[in-house]
């Protein structure tokens, strides 16, 4: 079986959808392949997009922001993941990128969260999603897609609709196995595609397995294990690409061996993604001659908010030594905890505990209540003296602060049920930052978590999706432009 298109996109998540829309808008015929039914980690995500420099929502909310302020903050987070020129372009294009998403049908909103949180409740859609409040003139740049619950599904559904409107052909349950190379140029993809009853069953199992895979892995693994067995019924299919191939197949957090090889200290976390994040897309690029970078960069999410009062606590390690800054973004704290061997506690006094308890009702979304039950319940020990609370927690006594009784909350990587530590890979294929072409491989492009991008050094909420939109659009635009040169 053979299918022909100008552009072939591997992976139908945020990066793949944006690449496909952009290439189709430039006049190319586009085919998108997905091993499952599409959506990937994007559809499971919070749908938060990091954007600033004066977005329509920021202006409506009366927030002061500028390209320079956004650049100055992100320079500090992004460091050398991309060049200063690329980061500046990302910031300059940011308000326009959000408007482009709105044009595709993705709704945003100007209601600003009045409290610090890791994810706003359904009443708020604009918030300080990183560590901006530790920065001069903090501007909220976390733009949550307007939808109830976690917004990633709405974000992806709107992008998928835009893809179809643009005339893109989507081939679900079609797994890219190998790239076709002719004279060193990538000209197509060899796949296996499911048809008939195995396809129907595979779709049911993978859809049913997506959330359990994330929130109750034993069940998720079982359902995806059955789906994977059906893949042997797949038929060979070659999709020929007249202009180029874009790899947008996610990261590699589902391949524990690969994570261990590159980042051995990152053990015991929750794999934040789908079984599609098995590094398969990155391997296709490497087999074609591409290079990888920042494969050791893993974002580790250790949120202590909501409730917001907990950010007034102090982190201590098992020696009772203070470290870090609980007001910073959860991934910054997560990295420090991993560096300290994965063990950490949050020390709070009675005043903080009482305020935190009072904030639960107004500051938490339903899916955050598990975490709150852990933070203010199972994960916490309290005692009238600092020595006693430290003995209960099994650590050396830290210096006291505030008013007794004191509480210690176990925020270690393996803290326990109800408080998993999500981890996300940030590295991938090295691309030309102007075009998205995989360096040294003509006809091959990469985007999103399959590639090195703006969030590849450190992640703050919204930066992964923002990078998927930025890098996906870049690849979709340039694959067509360069084929015409
Ligand atoms: C619970 C959760 C919450 C998150 N919240 C946010 C947030 O609010 N903001 C933010 O910025 N980031 C967030 N993230 C991270 C973000 O969602 C991801 O980094 C991003 O969606 C990755 O997009 P992508 O397009 O690169 O990959 P994906 O969305 O994962 O899409 C890749 C697709 O490729 C397919 N695929 C894989 N291999 C193959 C193959 N060989 N052949 C064909 N298809 C293949 C997969 O099936 C998948 O559909 C969150 C992640 C999770 C899991």
Coordinates of C-alpha atoms and ligand atoms in Angstrom, one line a residue:
X1 CA 0.0 0.0 0.0
X2 CA 1.3 3.5 -0.8
X3 CA 0.0 7.0 0.0
X4 CA 1.5 10.2 -1.4
X5 CA 1.7 13.7 0.0
X6 CA 3.9 16.8 -0.1
X7 CA 4.5 16.7 3.6
X8 CA 4.2 13.8 6.1
X9 CA 3.9 14.6 9.8
X10 CA 4.6 11.8 12.3
X11 CA 2.6 12.4 15.5
X12 CA -0.8 14.1 16.0
X13 CA -0.3 16.1 19.2
X14 CA 0.2 19.9 19.6
X15 CA 3.4 20.1 17.5
X16 CA 2.1 17.8 14.8
X17 CA -1.2 19.5 14.5
X18 CA 0.4 23.0 14.3
X19 CA 3.0 21.8 11.7
X20 CA 0.2 20.3 9.6
X21 CA -2.0 23.4 9.7
X22 CA 0.9 25.6 8.7
X23 CA 2.1 23.4 5.9
X24 CA -1.4 23.0 4.5
X25 CA -2.0 26.7 4.7
X26 CA 1.1 27.2 2.6
X27 CA -0.5 25.0 -0.1
X28 CA 1.0 21.6 0.6
X29 CA -1.0 18.3 0.7
X30 CA -0.4 17.0 4.2
X31 CA -0.7 13.5 5.8
X32 CA -0.5 13.1 9.6
X33 CA 0.2 9.7 11.0
X34 CA -0.4 8.7 14.6
X35 CA 0.3 5.4 16.3
X36 CA -2.8 5.7 18.4
X37 CA -5.9 7.9 17.8
X38 CA -4.1 11.3 18.2
X39 CA -3.9 13.8 21.0
X40 CA -0.9 12.3 22.7
X41 CA 0.3 14.1 25.9
X42 CA -1.3 17.3 24.6
X43 CA -4.8 16.0 25.1
X44 CA -4.1 14.9 28.7
X45 CA -2.3 18.2 29.5
X46 CA -3.5 21.2 31.4
X47 CA -3.8 23.2 28.2
X48 CA -1.7 26.0 29.6
X49 CA 0.2 28.0 27.0
X50 CA 3.0 30.4 28.1
X51 CA 2.6 33.7 26.3
X52 CA 3.3 37.3 26.9
X53 CA 4.5 40.6 25.7
X54 CA 1.0 42.0 25.6
X55 CA -1.4 39.3 24.6
X56 CA -5.1 40.3 24.1
X57 CA -5.9 38.6 27.4
X58 CA -3.1 40.4 29.3
X59 CA -4.3 43.8 27.9
X60 CA -7.9 43.1 28.8
X61 CA -6.9 42.1 32.3
X62 CA -4.8 45.3 32.7
X63 CA -1.6 43.4 33.0
X64 CA 1.6 45.3 32.2
X65 CA 4.0 43.1 30.1
X66 CA 6.4 43.7 27.3
X67 CA 8.6 41.6 25.0
X68 CA 11.7 42.8 26.9
X69 CA 10.2 41.8 30.3
X70 CA 9.2 38.4 29.0
X71 CA 12.7 37.9 27.3
X72 CA 14.5 38.9 30.5
X73 CA 12.6 36.4 32.7
X74 CA 12.8 33.6 30.1
X75 CA 16.5 34.1 29.5
X76 CA 17.0 33.2 33.1
X77 CA 14.9 30.0 32.8
X78 CA 15.7 29.0 29.2
X79 CA 19.5 29.7 29.6
X80 CA 21.3 28.3 26.5
X81 CA 18.7 25.8 25.3
X82 CA 18.2 28.1 22.3
X83 CA 20.2 31.1 21.1
X84 CA 19.4 34.6 22.3
X85 CA 18.1 35.4 18.8
X86 CA 15.7 32.5 18.8
X87 CA 14.4 33.3 22.3
X88 CA 13.8 36.9 21.3
X89 CA 11.9 35.8 18.2
X90 CA 9.8 33.4 20.5
X91 CA 9.0 36.4 22.7
X92 CA 8.3 38.8 19.8
X93 CA 6.0 36.3 18.2
X94 CA 4.3 35.3 21.5
X95 CA 1.2 37.5 21.5
X96 CA 0.7 36.8 17.7
X97 CA 1.1 33.0 18.5
X98 CA -1.8 33.2 21.0
X99 CA -3.9 35.1 18.5
X100 CA -3.1 32.4 15.9
X101 CA -4.3 29.8 18.3
X102 CA -7.5 31.8 18.9
X103 CA -8.0 31.9 15.1
X104 CA -7.8 28.1 15.1
X105 CA -10.6 28.1 17.6
X106 CA -8.7 27.6 20.9
X107 CA -10.4 29.9 23.5
X108 CA -8.5 31.8 26.2
X109 CA -9.7 34.1 28.9
X110 CA -8.5 37.2 30.8
X111 CA -9.6 36.3 34.4
X112 CA -6.4 36.5 36.5
X113 CA -5.9 34.1 39.5
X114 CA -5.6 36.2 42.6
X115 CA -3.5 33.5 44.4
X116 CA -0.4 31.5 43.6
X117 CA -1.3 28.0 42.3
X118 CA 0.1 25.2 40.2
X119 CA -3.1 25.2 38.2
X120 CA -6.0 27.7 38.4
X121 CA -9.6 26.6 39.3
X122 CA -12.3 26.9 36.7
X123 CA -12.8 30.6 37.7
X124 CA -9.4 31.8 36.4
X125 CA -7.5 31.4 33.2
X126 CA -4.4 33.7 33.4
X127 CA -1.8 33.2 36.2
X128 CA 1.8 33.4 37.3
X129 CA 2.6 29.9 36.0
X130 CA 6.4 30.0 36.6
X131 CA 8.7 31.6 39.1
X132 CA 7.9 35.2 37.9
X133 CA 6.9 36.4 41.4
X134 CA 10.6 36.1 42.4
X135 CA 11.4 38.5 39.5
X136 CA 10.9 42.3 39.2
X137 CA 7.5 43.3 37.8
X138 CA 6.0 39.8 37.6
X139 CA 3.5 39.4 34.7
X140 CA 1.1 36.5 34.5
X141 CA 1.8 34.6 31.3
X142 CA 0.2 31.2 31.9
X143 CA -2.8 31.2 29.5
X144 CA -5.0 28.3 30.4
X145 CA -7.4 27.2 27.6
X146 CA -10.9 28.1 28.6
X147 CA -12.6 24.8 29.5
X148 CA -13.8 23.0 32.7
X149 CA -11.4 20.6 34.5
X150 CA -8.0 20.1 32.8
X151 CA -8.1 22.0 29.6
X152 CA -5.7 19.9 27.3
X153 CA -8.6 18.0 25.7
X154 CA -10.3 21.2 24.6
X155 CA -7.0 22.6 23.4
X156 CA -6.3 19.5 21.3
X157 CA -9.8 19.1 20.0
X158 CA -9.8 22.6 18.6
X159 CA -6.5 22.1 17.0
X160 CA -7.6 18.8 15.5
X161 CA -10.7 20.5 14.1
X162 CA -8.5 23.2 12.5
X163 CA -6.3 20.5 11.0
X164 CA -9.3 19.0 9.3
X165 CA -10.6 22.4 8.1
X166 CA -7.2 22.9 6.5
X167 CA -7.7 19.8 4.4
X168 CA -5.1 17.6 6.2
X169 CA -5.5 13.8 6.0
X170 CA -5.1 12.0 9.3
X171 CA -4.1 8.3 9.4
X172 CA -4.7 7.1 12.9
X173 CA -3.3 3.8 14.2
X174 CA -0.5 4.1 11.8
X175 CA 2.9 3.7 13.3
X176 CA 6.0 5.1 11.7
X177 CA 8.7 2.4 11.7
X178 CA 11.4 3.7 9.4
X179 CA 12.3 6.7 7.3
X180 CA 12.8 6.3 3.6
X181 CA 16.1 7.9 2.4
X182 CA 17.1 8.6 -1.2
X183 CA 20.6 10.0 -1.8
X184 CA 20.7 11.1 1.8
X185 CA 17.4 12.9 1.6
X186 CA 14.3 11.8 3.6
X187 CA 11.5 11.1 1.1
X188 CA 9.0 9.1 3.0
X189 CA 8.0 6.9 5.9
X190 CA 7.6 3.2 6.2
X191 CA 4.7 2.4 8.6
X192 CA 2.4 -0.3 9.8
X193 CA -1.3 0.5 9.7
X194 CA -4.2 -1.2 11.4
X195 CA -7.5 -1.9 9.6
X196 CA -10.7 -3.7 10.4
X197 CA -11.6 -5.2 13.7
X198 CA -8.0 -5.0 15.2
X199 CA -8.2 -1.2 14.5
X200 CA -11.5 -0.8 16.3
X201 CA -10.3 -2.7 19.3
X202 CA -6.9 -0.9 19.3
X203 CA -8.7 2.4 19.4
X204 CA -10.9 1.4 22.2
X205 CA -8.1 0.0 24.3
X206 CA -5.7 3.0 23.8
X207 CA -8.5 5.5 24.5
X208 CA -9.5 3.7 27.6
X209 CA -5.9 3.3 28.7
X210 CA -4.7 7.0 28.4
X211 CA -5.8 8.3 31.7
X212 CA -5.1 5.2 33.8
X213 CA -1.6 5.0 32.2
X214 CA -1.0 8.4 33.9
X215 CA -3.0 8.1 37.1
X216 CA -3.1 4.3 37.7
X217 CA -0.2 2.9 35.8
X218 CA -0.9 -0.9 36.4
X219 CA -4.3 -0.6 34.6
X220 CA -3.0 1.7 31.9
X221 CA -0.1 -0.6 31.2
X222 CA -2.4 -3.6 30.9
X223 CA -4.7 -1.8 28.4
X224 CA -1.9 -0.5 26.3
X225 CA -0.1 -3.9 26.5
X226 CA -3.2 -5.5 24.9
X227 CA -3.3 -2.6 22.3
X228 CA 0.4 -3.2 21.5
X229 CA -0.3 -6.9 20.8
X230 CA -2.8 -5.9 18.2
X231 CA -0.2 -3.9 16.3
X232 CA 1.2 -7.1 14.9
X233 CA -1.9 -7.2 12.7
X234 CA -0.7 -3.9 11.1
X235 CA -0.2 -3.9 7.3
X236 CA 2.9 -2.3 5.7
X237 CA 2.3 1.1 4.3
X238 CA 4.7 3.5 2.6
X239 CA 3.8 7.2 2.8
X240 CA 5.8 9.2 0.3
X241 CA 6.7 12.8 1.0
X242 CA 7.5 15.0 -1.9
X243 CA 8.7 17.9 0.2
X244 CA 9.7 16.5 3.6
X245 CA 8.9 14.7 6.8
X246 CA 8.3 16.3 10.2
X247 CA 8.8 14.2 13.4
X248 CA 6.5 15.4 16.1
X249 CA 6.1 12.1 18.0
X250 CA 6.6 13.3 21.6
X251 CA 9.5 12.6 24.0
X252 CA 10.8 9.5 25.7
X253 CA 9.6 9.4 29.3
X254 CA 7.9 6.0 28.6
X255 CA 11.2 4.4 27.9
X256 CA 12.6 3.9 31.4
X257 CA 15.8 2.4 30.1
X258 CA 16.5 5.4 27.9
X259 CA 15.7 7.8 30.8
X260 CA 18.0 5.8 33.1
X261 CA 20.8 5.9 30.5
X262 CA 20.7 9.7 30.2
X263 CA 19.4 10.8 33.7
X264 CA 20.1 8.0 36.2
X265 CA 19.2 10.1 39.2
X266 CA 15.6 10.5 38.0
X267 CA 14.0 7.4 39.4
X268 CA 10.6 6.8 41.0
X269 CA 8.7 9.5 39.2
X270 CA 5.3 9.4 37.4
X271 CA 5.9 9.2 33.6
X272 CA 4.1 12.4 32.4
X273 CA 3.0 11.4 28.9
X274 CA 1.6 8.4 27.0
X275 CA 3.1 5.1 25.8
X276 CA 3.8 7.0 22.5
X277 CA 6.5 8.9 24.4
X278 CA 8.8 5.9 23.9
X279 CA 11.5 7.8 22.1
X280 CA 10.5 6.2 18.8
X281 CA 10.4 9.5 16.9
X282 CA 13.8 10.6 18.2
X283 CA 15.3 7.2 17.2
X284 CA 13.9 7.6 13.6
X285 CA 15.8 10.9 13.4
X286 CA 19.0 9.4 14.8
X287 CA 18.8 6.5 12.4
X288 CA 18.6 9.0 9.5
X289 CA 21.8 10.8 10.7
X290 CA 20.4 13.3 13.3
X291 CA 22.0 14.2 16.6
X292 CA 20.4 14.5 20.0
X293 CA 21.1 16.9 22.9
X294 CA 19.8 17.7 26.4
X295 CA 18.6 14.1 26.8
X296 CA 19.6 14.4 30.5
X297 CA 17.2 17.2 31.1
X298 CA 14.1 16.0 32.9
X299 CA 11.4 18.3 34.3
X300 CA 10.4 17.0 37.8
X301 CA 7.2 18.6 39.1
X302 CA 7.1 19.0 42.9
X303 CA 4.2 21.4 43.6
X304 CA 3.3 22.5 47.1
X305 CA 0.5 24.8 46.0
X306 CA -2.4 25.0 46.2
X307 CA -3.1 25.9 49.0
X308 CA -1.0 29.0 48.4
X309 CA 0.0 29.5 52.1
X310 CA 2.3 26.4 51.8
X311 CA 4.7 28.5 49.7
X312 CA 5.6 30.3 52.9
X313 CA 7.1 27.1 54.3
X314 CA 10.8 26.1 54.0
X315 CA 12.3 23.0 52.4
X316 CA 14.7 20.9 54.5
X317 CA 16.6 17.8 53.6
X318 CA 17.2 14.7 55.8
X319 CA 20.1 16.5 57.6
X320 CA 17.7 19.2 58.6
X321 CA 19.4 21.7 56.3
X322 CA 17.2 24.4 54.6
X323 CA 17.4 24.6 50.8
X324 CA 15.6 26.1 47.9
X325 CA 12.7 28.6 47.9
X326 CA 9.1 27.3 48.1
X327 CA 7.8 30.3 46.2
X328 CA 9.6 29.2 43.1
X329 CA 8.0 27.0 40.4
X330 CA 7.5 23.4 41.2
X331 CA 9.9 22.1 38.6
X332 CA 12.7 24.3 40.0
X333 CA 12.1 22.7 43.4
X334 CA 11.8 19.2 41.9
X335 CA 15.3 19.5 40.3
X336 CA 16.8 20.5 43.6
X337 CA 15.1 17.7 45.4
X338 CA 16.5 15.2 42.9
X339 CA 20.0 16.7 43.3
X340 CA 19.7 16.0 47.0
X341 CA 19.0 12.3 46.5
X342 CA 15.2 12.6 46.1
X343 CA 14.4 13.3 49.8
X344 CA 12.9 16.5 51.1
X345 CA 10.4 17.9 53.6
X346 CA 8.4 21.1 53.8
X347 CA 8.6 22.7 57.3
X348 CA 5.6 24.9 58.2
X349 CA 4.4 26.4 61.5
X350 CA 0.9 26.5 63.0
X351 CA -0.2 29.8 61.3
X352 CA 0.7 28.5 57.9
X353 CA -1.2 25.2 58.5
X354 CA -4.3 27.0 59.7
X355 CA -4.3 29.4 56.7
X356 CA -3.6 26.5 54.3
X357 CA -6.6 24.5 55.7
X358 CA -8.9 27.5 55.2
X359 CA -7.8 28.0 51.6
X360 CA -8.6 24.5 50.4
X361 CA -12.2 25.1 49.5
X362 CA -11.6 28.2 47.3
X363 CA -8.2 27.4 45.8
X364 CA -8.3 23.9 44.6
X365 CA -9.7 22.3 41.5
X366 CA -11.3 18.8 42.0
X367 CA -8.3 16.9 40.5
X368 CA -5.9 18.7 43.0
X369 CA -7.9 17.5 46.1
X370 CA -5.9 14.2 46.2
X371 CA -2.7 16.2 46.5
X372 CA -4.2 18.4 49.1
X373 CA -5.4 15.5 51.1
X374 CA -1.9 14.2 51.1
X375 CA -0.2 17.5 51.9
X376 CA -2.5 18.4 54.8
X377 CA -3.2 14.8 55.8
X378 CA -1.3 11.6 55.2
X379 CA 2.0 13.3 54.3
X380 CA 2.2 15.5 57.3
X381 CA 3.4 15.0 60.9
X382 CA 2.9 17.6 63.7
X383 CA 4.5 18.0 67.1
X384 CA 4.8 20.8 69.7
X385 CA 8.6 21.0 69.4
X386 CA 10.9 21.0 66.4
X387 CA 12.9 18.1 67.8
X388 CA 9.8 16.0 68.2
X389 CA 8.4 16.7 64.8
X390 CA 11.8 15.9 63.2
X391 CA 11.9 12.6 65.2
X392 CA 8.5 11.8 63.9
X393 CA 9.6 12.5 60.3
X394 CA 12.8 10.6 60.8
X395 CA 15.2 13.5 60.0
X396 CA 17.7 15.7 61.8
X397 CA 16.0 18.7 63.6
X398 CA 16.0 21.8 61.4
X399 CA 16.2 25.4 62.8
X400 CA 12.7 26.3 64.0
X401 CA 10.7 29.2 62.6
X402 CA 7.3 30.7 63.3
X403 CA 4.9 29.5 66.0
X404 CA 4.5 25.9 67.4
X405 CA 3.2 23.3 66.8
X406 CA 5.4 22.6 63.8
X407 CA 4.6 20.3 60.9
X408 CA 6.8 18.5 58.4
X409 CA 5.4 17.4 55.1
X410 CA 7.2 14.7 53.2
X411 CA 7.7 16.0 49.6
X412 CA 10.3 13.4 48.6
X413 CA 10.2 12.1 45.0
X414 CA 8.8 8.8 46.4
X415 CA 6.6 10.4 49.0
X416 CA 3.7 8.0 48.7
X417 CA 0.3 7.3 47.3
X418 CA -1.7 10.4 46.3
X419 CA 1.4 12.6 45.8
X420 CA 3.3 11.2 42.7
X421 CA 6.2 13.1 41.3
X422 CA 5.5 13.7 37.6
X423 CA 8.5 13.7 35.2
X424 CA 8.7 14.9 31.6
X425 CA 11.7 14.6 29.2
X426 CA 12.9 17.9 27.6
X427 CA 15.7 16.8 25.2
X428 CA 15.5 15.5 21.6
X429 CA 16.8 16.0 18.1
X430 CA 19.0 18.9 17.4
X431 CA 17.4 21.2 14.8
X432 CA 18.3 24.3 12.9
X433 CA 16.7 27.0 15.0
X434 CA 15.7 29.1 12.0
X435 CA 13.9 26.3 10.1
X436 CA 13.3 23.3 12.4
X437 CA 15.3 21.0 10.0
X438 CA 17.1 18.2 11.8
X439 CA 20.7 19.3 11.6
X440 CA 22.5 17.5 8.7
X441 CA 19.5 15.6 7.4
X442 CA 17.9 17.1 4.3
X443 CA 14.1 16.7 4.0
X444 CA 13.7 15.9 7.8
X445 CA 12.3 18.3 10.4
X446 CA 11.4 17.9 14.1
X447 CA 9.2 19.7 16.6
X448 CA 7.7 19.6 20.0
X449 CA 9.2 17.1 22.5
X450 CA 10.9 15.2 19.8
X451 CA 13.3 18.2 19.3
X452 CA 15.4 20.5 21.4
X453 CA 13.5 23.7 21.9
X454 CA 12.8 26.7 24.1
X455 CA 11.8 24.5 27.1
X456 CA 14.7 22.0 26.8
X457 CA 16.7 23.4 29.7
X458 CA 14.0 24.0 32.2
X459 CA 10.2 24.0 32.1
X460 CA 7.6 26.4 33.6
X461 CA 3.9 25.7 33.1
X462 CA 2.9 26.4 29.6
X463 CA 6.3 26.5 28.0
X464 CA 6.1 23.0 26.5
X465 CA 2.9 23.7 24.6
X466 CA 4.1 27.1 23.6
X467 CA 7.2 25.5 22.2
X468 CA 5.2 22.9 20.4
X469 CA 3.2 25.7 18.7
X470 CA 6.3 27.7 17.9
X471 CA 8.4 24.8 16.7
X472 CA 5.5 23.0 14.9
X473 CA 4.5 26.1 13.0
X474 CA 8.2 26.8 12.1
X475 CA 8.7 23.3 10.7
X476 CA 5.4 23.3 8.8
X477 CA 6.2 26.7 7.2
X478 CA 9.8 25.9 6.3
X479 CA 9.3 22.4 4.9
X480 CA 7.1 23.9 2.2
X481 CA 9.2 27.1 1.7
X482 CA 12.4 25.2 1.3
X483 CA 11.0 22.7 -1.1
X484 CA 10.0 25.6 -3.3
X485 CA 13.4 27.3 -3.3
Ligands
LIG1 C1 -0.9 15.6 32.6 C2 0.0 16.5 31.8 C3 -0.2 17.9 32.0 C4 0.6 18.8 31.2 N1 0.3 20.1 31.3 C5 0.9 21.0 30.5 C6 0.5 22.3 30.4 O1 -0.5 22.7 30.9 N2 1.2 23.2 29.6 C7 2.4 22.7 28.9 O2 3.0 23.5 28.3 N3 2.7 21.4 29.0 C8 2.0 20.5 29.7 N4 2.4 19.2 29.7 C9 3.4 18.8 28.8 C10 2.9 18.8 27.3 O3 1.6 18.4 27.3 C11 3.7 18.0 26.3 O4 5.1 18.3 26.5 C12 3.3 18.3 24.9 O5 1.9 18.1 24.8 C13 4.0 17.4 23.9 O6 3.4 17.6 22.7 P1 4.0 16.9 21.4 O7 3.2 17.4 20.2 O8 5.5 17.0 21.3 O9 3.7 15.3 21.7 P2 2.3 14.6 21.9 O10 1.2 15.5 22.3 O11 2.6 13.5 22.9 O12 2.0 13.9 20.5 C14 2.9 13.0 20.0 C15 2.0 12.0 19.2 O13 2.9 11.1 18.5 C16 2.4 9.8 18.4 N5 3.5 8.9 18.1 C17 4.5 8.5 18.9 N6 5.3 7.7 18.2 C18 4.8 7.5 17.0 C19 5.2 6.8 15.8 N7 6.3 6.0 15.8 N8 4.4 6.8 14.7 C20 3.2 7.6 14.7 N9 2.8 8.3 15.8 C21 3.6 8.3 16.9 C22 1.8 9.6 19.7 O14 0.8 8.6 19.7 C23 1.2 11.0 20.1 O15 -0.1 11.1 19.7 C24 1.6 18.3 30.4 C25 1.8 16.9 30.2 C26 0.9 16.0 30.9 C27 1.1 14.6 30.6

